C-alpha cells in the first residue's frame, strides 16, 4: 500500500510563513478579487449568481438562464451532481448536465458555477470549461477532494459546512490555497441549529468577523438557509447591507416542477425584486452592482 507522506510543498511553505495561514488578513492585507469568467467578485462590487438547483434538461436550462440573465444575474448556477439526503431522490444528470449548463451559460454570456462531489469527475469539469467549482456544504471538509481539485486552475466557491465553525471553514479554504487555488470565494449558506422552523439558520454574524479575519470574498446563499422562496428577499437584502460581496440564489421558470429544492426556487419576478434590492443596498454602503 502506498505510504502517505506530507507534501513537501506544504512543509517548506509552513516553515517560511510562521504561524499565519495564507487565507488570513495577517498574511495578505488587501481584499482579494476572484475572477470568474468576465465577472469580478471582491471589494467594491456586488454580484449575483442564480439558476436552478439542478440542471434538468437542455430546454429548461436555457429558459432558466434567460430568466437569470434578464433579471440581472451575473453568474449562472445549476447542479449536475447533486448531494441528496435520500438515494431515491434525483441525483443529477452528471456530465450531460455539465454540458447543458455550460451551453446555456455560453448562449447568454454568463460564466457558470456547479458543484463537484468527486475528484475523479474533475476532467469532465475542465473539458466543459466550467468557470467555477462549487464545494457543497457536505464536502467542506472532504480534504482529499479539496487537495485533488485545487490544482485545476479553476476558482472555487467554498460553502460553509452544516456545522462548520469559522475556523474550520478557513482551514478548508487554506487547504485549497496551499494546494494551488488561492482563488476562493466563501459562501455562508446557513448552519444547523436547534431551530427546526427554518431549514437552517442564516449566520450573518460571520460577515463583519470574516472581513477582519480573511481577505477572501464572501457571498451569501439565503435560499439554502431559510428554504422557502417567500422568505428569501429580506435576507438577501440584509446580506448585502451587512457587506456580502454577492448572493447566490435558486431560480426556476416553473418552481413547482423543480426536481430539487422547489420550495426555495424563486420565480422570475421574485429574482428581479431581490436584484433590485441588491442594487439599492450596494449603493447604500458605497459599492456598485457589478455591470
Ligand atoms: C446547492 O447549491 O444546491 C446545494 C446543495 O448547496 P449546499 O451544499 O449549501 O447545501
Ligand atoms: Mn439546492
Short mmCIF file of C-alpha atoms and ligand atoms in Angstrom, two decimals:
data_model
loop_
_atom_site.label_atom_id
_atom_site.label_comp_id
_atom_site.label_asym_id
_atom_site.label_seq_id
_atom_site.Cartn_x
_atom_site.Cartn_y
_atom_site.Cartn_z
CA UNK A 1 0.00 0.00 0.00
CA UNK A 2 1.29 3.50 -0.85
CA UNK A 3 2.65 5.32 2.14
CA UNK A 4 1.06 8.66 2.93
CA UNK A 5 3.74 11.33 3.10
CA UNK A 6 3.50 15.00 3.99
CA UNK A 7 3.52 17.14 0.86
CA UNK A 8 6.98 18.79 0.68
CA UNK A 9 5.46 21.98 -0.81
CA UNK A 10 3.36 22.38 2.29
CA UNK A 11 6.20 21.55 4.65
CA UNK A 12 8.50 24.19 3.18
CA UNK A 13 5.73 26.74 2.93
CA UNK A 14 4.81 26.13 6.52
CA UNK A 15 8.38 26.70 7.61
CA UNK A 16 8.62 30.14 5.93
CA UNK A 17 5.21 31.58 6.74
CA UNK A 18 5.42 31.27 10.52
CA UNK A 19 2.06 30.58 12.12
CA UNK A 20 -0.03 32.59 9.64
CA UNK A 21 -2.49 30.95 7.31
CA UNK A 22 -2.47 32.07 3.67
CA UNK A 23 -6.15 32.95 3.84
CA UNK A 24 -5.67 35.33 6.76
CA UNK A 25 -5.55 39.10 6.58
CA UNK A 26 -2.30 38.91 8.52
CA UNK A 27 -0.82 37.14 5.50
CA UNK A 28 -2.34 39.40 2.84
CA UNK A 29 -3.90 42.71 3.89
CA UNK A 30 -5.56 43.65 0.62
CA UNK A 31 -9.01 42.14 -0.03
CA UNK A 32 -8.84 39.73 -2.93
CA UNK A 33 -10.80 39.84 -6.15
CA UNK A 34 -11.66 36.47 -7.63
CA UNK A 35 -12.29 36.46 -11.36
CA UNK A 36 -14.90 34.07 -12.68
CA UNK A 37 -15.06 34.41 -16.45
CA UNK A 38 -15.82 38.09 -17.03
CA UNK A 39 -17.17 38.61 -13.51
CA UNK A 40 -15.11 40.03 -10.66
CA UNK A 41 -16.03 39.01 -7.14
CA UNK A 42 -14.50 41.13 -4.42
CA UNK A 43 -14.27 44.63 -2.98
CA UNK A 44 -16.38 47.45 -4.35
CA UNK A 45 -18.83 45.31 -6.30
CA UNK A 46 -21.86 43.17 -5.61
CA UNK A 47 -22.54 40.13 -7.78
CA UNK A 48 -25.48 37.77 -8.08
CA UNK A 49 -25.38 34.09 -9.01
CA UNK A 50 -28.69 32.49 -9.91
CA UNK A 51 -30.15 29.48 -11.66
CA UNK A 52 -31.87 26.23 -10.82
CA UNK A 53 -30.80 23.94 -8.01
CA UNK A 54 -30.39 21.11 -10.56
CA UNK A 55 -29.75 21.12 -14.28
CA UNK A 56 -32.90 19.41 -15.56
CA UNK A 57 -32.71 19.39 -19.34
CA UNK A 58 -31.40 21.42 -22.26
CA UNK A 59 -34.51 23.46 -22.95
CA UNK A 60 -35.43 24.26 -19.36
CA UNK A 61 -31.79 25.15 -18.62
CA UNK A 62 -31.92 27.68 -21.48
CA UNK A 63 -35.17 29.11 -20.07
CA UNK A 64 -33.66 29.28 -16.59
CA UNK A 65 -30.56 31.02 -17.94
CA UNK A 66 -32.67 33.54 -19.84
CA UNK A 67 -34.63 34.45 -16.76
CA UNK A 68 -31.48 34.77 -14.64
CA UNK A 69 -29.86 36.97 -17.28
CA UNK A 70 -32.95 39.13 -17.79
CA UNK A 71 -33.27 39.64 -14.03
CA UNK A 72 -29.67 40.93 -13.91
CA UNK A 73 -27.72 37.95 -12.53
CA UNK A 74 -24.04 37.69 -13.45
CA UNK A 75 -23.15 34.03 -12.90
CA UNK A 76 -25.32 31.05 -13.84
CA UNK A 77 -25.65 28.18 -11.38
CA UNK A 78 -27.05 24.66 -11.76
CA UNK A 79 -26.14 21.31 -10.23
CA UNK A 80 -25.18 18.36 -12.43
CA UNK A 81 -24.03 16.23 -9.47
CA UNK A 82 -26.46 16.59 -6.58
CA UNK A 83 -25.81 15.75 -2.93
CA UNK A 84 -29.24 14.38 -1.94
CA UNK A 85 -30.21 13.17 1.50
CA UNK A 86 -32.14 10.26 0.02
CA UNK A 87 -30.57 7.93 -2.53
CA UNK A 88 -34.00 7.75 -4.20
CA UNK A 89 -34.06 11.49 -4.96
CA UNK A 90 -32.90 12.91 -8.30
CA UNK A 91 -29.12 12.67 -8.35
CA UNK A 92 -28.44 14.99 -11.30
CA UNK A 93 -27.58 14.39 -14.95
CA UNK A 94 -23.81 14.22 -14.43
CA UNK A 95 -21.67 15.01 -17.47
CA UNK A 96 -24.73 15.71 -19.61
CA UNK A 97 -25.76 18.30 -17.02
CA UNK A 98 -22.36 19.99 -17.21
CA UNK A 99 -22.85 20.25 -20.95
CA UNK A 100 -26.36 21.70 -20.67
CA UNK A 101 -25.26 24.24 -18.06
CA UNK A 102 -22.20 25.39 -19.99
CA UNK A 103 -24.17 25.66 -23.26
CA UNK A 104 -26.76 27.87 -21.56
CA UNK A 105 -24.03 29.97 -19.96
CA UNK A 106 -22.28 30.46 -23.28
CA UNK A 107 -25.53 31.35 -25.01
CA UNK A 108 -26.20 34.13 -22.52
CA UNK A 109 -22.56 35.11 -21.97
CA UNK A 110 -22.60 34.08 -18.32
CA UNK A 111 -19.86 32.16 -16.52
CA UNK A 112 -21.13 29.04 -14.75
CA UNK A 113 -20.71 27.59 -11.27
CA UNK A 114 -21.56 23.99 -10.43
CA UNK A 115 -20.88 21.53 -7.63
CA UNK A 116 -18.16 18.89 -7.78
CA UNK A 117 -18.62 15.91 -5.48
CA UNK A 118 -15.82 13.59 -6.54
CA UNK A 119 -12.30 14.44 -7.67
CA UNK A 120 -12.49 11.75 -10.35
CA UNK A 121 -15.07 13.94 -12.11
CA UNK A 122 -12.65 16.86 -12.41
CA UNK A 123 -11.52 16.15 -16.01
CA UNK A 124 -15.13 16.49 -17.18
CA UNK A 125 -15.44 19.85 -15.43
CA UNK A 126 -12.23 21.02 -17.08
CA UNK A 127 -13.26 19.69 -20.52
CA UNK A 128 -16.57 21.54 -20.31
CA UNK A 129 -14.91 24.81 -19.36
CA UNK A 130 -16.72 25.11 -16.02
CA UNK A 131 -15.81 28.58 -14.75
CA UNK A 132 -16.14 27.97 -11.00
CA UNK A 133 -16.22 24.79 -8.92
CA UNK A 134 -18.64 24.66 -6.01
CA UNK A 135 -17.68 22.72 -2.91
CA UNK A 136 -21.00 21.99 -1.27
CA UNK A 137 -21.69 22.20 2.44
CA UNK A 138 -21.47 18.43 2.78
CA UNK A 139 -17.97 18.34 1.33
CA UNK A 140 -16.36 21.34 3.02
CA UNK A 141 -14.09 19.01 4.96
CA UNK A 142 -13.56 16.40 2.27
CA UNK A 143 -9.85 17.15 2.47
CA UNK A 144 -8.85 14.56 -0.11
CA UNK A 145 -11.09 16.22 -2.66
CA UNK A 146 -10.01 19.74 -1.68
CA UNK A 147 -6.39 18.77 -2.31
CA UNK A 148 -7.17 16.98 -5.54
CA UNK A 149 -9.16 19.77 -7.21
CA UNK A 150 -7.13 22.76 -6.03
CA UNK A 151 -4.55 22.43 -8.80
CA UNK A 152 -7.04 22.69 -11.66
CA UNK A 153 -6.69 26.46 -12.03
CA UNK A 154 -10.44 26.98 -11.61
CA UNK A 155 -11.74 29.36 -8.91
CA UNK A 156 -13.70 27.71 -6.11
CA UNK A 157 -16.89 28.60 -4.25
CA UNK A 158 -16.47 27.09 -0.79
CA UNK A 159 -19.74 26.67 1.06
CA UNK A 160 -19.79 26.51 4.83
CA UNK A 161 -20.50 23.07 6.25
CA UNK A 162 -23.81 22.47 8.03
CA UNK A 163 -21.97 22.52 11.35
CA UNK A 164 -18.74 24.19 10.27
CA UNK A 165 -17.12 26.71 12.56
CA UNK A 166 -15.48 29.78 11.04
CA UNK A 167 -12.08 28.40 11.90
CA UNK A 168 -12.78 25.04 10.26
CA UNK A 169 -14.15 26.83 7.20
CA UNK A 170 -10.99 28.91 6.88
CA UNK A 171 -8.83 25.82 7.29
CA UNK A 172 -10.71 24.28 4.36
CA UNK A 173 -10.02 27.43 2.34
CA UNK A 174 -6.41 27.07 3.47
CA UNK A 175 -6.27 23.55 2.01
CA UNK A 176 -7.36 24.97 -1.34
CA UNK A 177 -4.87 27.85 -1.18
CA UNK A 178 -1.98 25.69 -0.03
CA UNK A 179 -2.60 23.14 -2.76
CA UNK A 180 -2.75 25.65 -5.60
CA UNK A 181 -6.05 27.53 -5.54
CA UNK A 182 -5.93 30.89 -3.74
CA UNK A 183 -8.95 31.97 -5.83
CA UNK A 184 -11.56 31.04 -3.21
CA UNK A 185 -14.92 32.68 -2.52
CA UNK A 186 -16.54 31.80 0.81
CA UNK A 187 -20.28 31.19 0.91
CA UNK A 188 -22.40 31.37 4.06
CA UNK A 189 -25.45 29.15 3.43
CA UNK A 190 -26.98 28.68 6.85
CA UNK A 191 -25.90 26.41 9.67
CA UNK A 192 -27.77 23.75 11.57
CA UNK A 193 -29.04 24.96 14.92
CA UNK A 194 -31.70 23.80 17.40
CA UNK A 195 -34.34 25.65 15.34
CA UNK A 196 -36.40 23.37 13.06
CA UNK A 197 -38.83 26.10 11.87
CA UNK A 198 -36.47 27.05 9.08
CA UNK A 199 -34.31 24.72 7.02
CA UNK A 200 -31.15 26.19 8.55
CA UNK A 201 -30.19 29.38 10.40
CA UNK A 202 -28.58 32.11 8.28
CA UNK A 203 -25.49 33.25 10.15
CA UNK A 204 -24.88 36.82 9.06
CA UNK A 205 -22.85 37.42 12.20
CA UNK A 206 -19.86 35.95 10.37
CA UNK A 207 -19.76 38.74 7.77
CA UNK A 208 -18.03 41.51 9.75
CA UNK A 209 -15.90 38.95 11.51
CA UNK A 210 -14.70 37.29 8.31
CA UNK A 211 -13.85 40.73 6.91
CA UNK A 212 -11.33 41.09 9.71
CA UNK A 213 -10.01 37.55 9.56
CA UNK A 214 -9.65 36.97 5.84
CA UNK A 215 -9.06 38.77 2.56
CA UNK A 216 -11.28 36.29 0.68
CA UNK A 217 -14.56 37.48 -0.84
CA UNK A 218 -17.72 36.32 0.93
CA UNK A 219 -21.10 35.73 -0.63
CA UNK A 220 -24.36 34.63 0.98
CA UNK A 221 -26.84 31.94 -0.02
CA UNK A 222 -30.04 32.84 1.82
CA UNK A 223 -32.03 30.18 -0.11
CA UNK A 224 -30.49 27.06 1.43
CA UNK A 225 -30.60 28.79 4.81
CA UNK A 226 -34.29 29.60 5.01
CA UNK A 227 -35.56 27.08 2.45
CA UNK A 228 -38.75 28.94 1.49
CA UNK A 229 -38.87 31.25 -1.54
CA UNK A 230 -41.04 33.95 0.01
CA UNK A 231 -38.68 34.39 2.98
CA UNK A 232 -35.56 34.93 0.88
CA UNK A 233 -35.92 38.57 -0.15
CA UNK A 234 -35.36 40.30 3.22
CA UNK A 235 -32.45 38.00 4.00
CA UNK A 236 -30.83 38.74 0.65
CA UNK A 237 -31.13 42.50 1.24
CA UNK A 238 -29.77 42.12 4.77
CA UNK A 239 -26.80 40.13 3.45
CA UNK A 240 -25.79 42.87 1.03
CA UNK A 241 -26.41 45.55 3.67
CA UNK A 242 -24.12 43.63 6.03
CA UNK A 243 -21.34 43.72 3.46
CA UNK A 244 -21.61 40.49 1.46
CA UNK A 245 -19.77 40.64 -1.87
CA UNK A 246 -22.69 38.92 -3.51
CA UNK A 247 -25.57 36.48 -3.37
CA UNK A 248 -26.31 33.05 -4.72
CA UNK A 249 -29.95 32.02 -5.06
CA UNK A 250 -32.00 29.42 -6.88
CA UNK A 251 -34.43 30.44 -9.59
CA UNK A 252 -36.60 28.38 -11.90
CA UNK A 253 -39.05 29.13 -14.71
CA UNK A 254 -41.60 26.79 -13.09
CA UNK A 255 -40.65 26.21 -9.44
CA UNK A 256 -43.40 23.66 -8.88
CA UNK A 257 -41.70 21.36 -11.41
CA UNK A 258 -38.17 21.68 -10.00
CA UNK A 259 -36.56 18.31 -9.32
CA UNK A 260 -34.76 19.52 -6.19
CA UNK A 261 -35.25 22.38 -3.73
CA UNK A 262 -38.52 23.51 -5.33
CA UNK A 263 -39.78 25.27 -2.19
CA UNK A 264 -36.91 27.76 -2.35
CA UNK A 265 -36.89 28.29 -6.11
CA UNK A 266 -37.58 31.92 -6.99
CA UNK A 267 -39.94 32.96 -9.75
CA UNK A 268 -38.54 35.39 -12.34
CA UNK A 269 -40.23 38.41 -10.72
CA UNK A 270 -39.01 37.40 -7.26
CA UNK A 271 -35.44 37.16 -8.53
CA UNK A 272 -35.76 40.56 -10.20
CA UNK A 273 -37.00 42.08 -6.92
CA UNK A 274 -34.06 40.62 -5.00
CA UNK A 275 -31.63 42.01 -7.55
CA UNK A 276 -33.30 45.43 -7.42
CA UNK A 277 -32.81 45.40 -3.63
CA UNK A 278 -29.18 44.34 -4.05
CA UNK A 279 -28.56 47.37 -6.27
CA UNK A 280 -30.01 49.68 -3.62
CA UNK A 281 -28.11 48.06 -0.73
CA UNK A 282 -24.85 48.06 -2.69
CA UNK A 283 -25.17 51.80 -3.23
CA UNK A 284 -26.05 52.43 0.42
CA UNK A 285 -22.73 51.05 1.55
CA UNK A 286 -20.72 52.70 -1.19
CA UNK A 287 -20.37 49.83 -3.62
CA UNK A 288 -21.54 49.20 -7.12
CA UNK A 289 -23.70 46.49 -8.51
CA UNK A 290 -21.47 44.59 -10.95
CA UNK A 291 -22.12 45.71 -14.54
C1 LIG B 1 -26.85 23.61 -3.75
O1 LIG B 1 -26.20 24.63 -4.00
O2 LIG B 1 -27.79 23.20 -4.45
C2 LIG B 1 -26.50 22.86 -2.51
C3 LIG B 1 -26.73 21.57 -2.42
O3 LIG B 1 -25.97 23.66 -1.56
P1 LIG B 1 -25.41 23.30 -0.10
O4 LIG B 1 -24.17 22.49 -0.32
O5 LIG B 1 -25.16 24.63 0.51
O6 LIG B 1 -26.49 22.51 0.62
MN1 LIG B 2 -30.18 23.48 -3.95
#
